[in-house]
mmCIF file of C-alpha atoms in Angstrom:
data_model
loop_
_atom_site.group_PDB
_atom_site.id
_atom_site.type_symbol
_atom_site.label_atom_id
_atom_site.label_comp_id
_atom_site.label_asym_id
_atom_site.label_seq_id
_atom_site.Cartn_x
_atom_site.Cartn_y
_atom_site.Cartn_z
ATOM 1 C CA UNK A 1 0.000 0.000 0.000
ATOM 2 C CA UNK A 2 2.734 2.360 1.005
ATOM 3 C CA UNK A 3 4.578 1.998 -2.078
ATOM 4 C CA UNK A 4 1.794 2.380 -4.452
ATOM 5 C CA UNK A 5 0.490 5.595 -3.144
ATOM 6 C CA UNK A 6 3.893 6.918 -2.992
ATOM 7 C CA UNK A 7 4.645 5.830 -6.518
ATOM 8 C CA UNK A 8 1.388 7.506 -7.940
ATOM 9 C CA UNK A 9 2.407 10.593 -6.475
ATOM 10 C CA UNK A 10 5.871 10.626 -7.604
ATOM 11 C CA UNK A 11 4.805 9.264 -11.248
ATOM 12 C CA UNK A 12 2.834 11.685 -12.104
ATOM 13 C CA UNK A 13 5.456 14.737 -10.243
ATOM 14 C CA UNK A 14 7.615 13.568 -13.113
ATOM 15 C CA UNK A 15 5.768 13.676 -15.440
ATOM 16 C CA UNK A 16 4.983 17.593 -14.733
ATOM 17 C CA UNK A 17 8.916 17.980 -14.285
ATOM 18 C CA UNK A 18 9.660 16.145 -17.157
ATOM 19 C CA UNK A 19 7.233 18.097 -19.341
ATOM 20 C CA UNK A 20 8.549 21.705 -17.662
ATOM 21 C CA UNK A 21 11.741 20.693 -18.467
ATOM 22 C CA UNK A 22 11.139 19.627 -21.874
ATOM 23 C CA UNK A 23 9.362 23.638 -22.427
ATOM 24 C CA UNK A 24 12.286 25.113 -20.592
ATOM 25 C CA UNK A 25 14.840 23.466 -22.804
ATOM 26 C CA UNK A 26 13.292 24.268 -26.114
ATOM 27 C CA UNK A 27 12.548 27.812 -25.124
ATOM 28 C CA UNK A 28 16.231 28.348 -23.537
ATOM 29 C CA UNK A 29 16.617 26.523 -27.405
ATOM 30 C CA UNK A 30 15.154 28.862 -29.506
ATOM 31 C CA UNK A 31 16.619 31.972 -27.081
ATOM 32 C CA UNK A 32 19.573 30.490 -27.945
ATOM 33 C CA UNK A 33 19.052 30.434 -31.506
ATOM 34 C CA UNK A 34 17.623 33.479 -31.981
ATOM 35 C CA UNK A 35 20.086 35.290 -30.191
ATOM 36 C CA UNK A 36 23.182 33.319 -32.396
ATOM 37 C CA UNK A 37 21.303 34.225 -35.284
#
């Protein structure tokens, strides 16, 4: 029981991380790009 709920939690805390990441990097990408360019 313990493990489940804390894995559900975590899971989908990832997931949101993961995603914010993923935005971050391709908007620190295209900073980037623009500002080389």
């Amino acid at each position: 029981m313990i493990p489940q709920i804390a894995a559900k939690p975590k899971t989908s805390r990832t997931r949101t991380e993961d995603e914010m990441s993923e935005l971050r990097r391709q908007a620190l990408k295209l900073k980037s790009e623009g500002m080389s360019s």
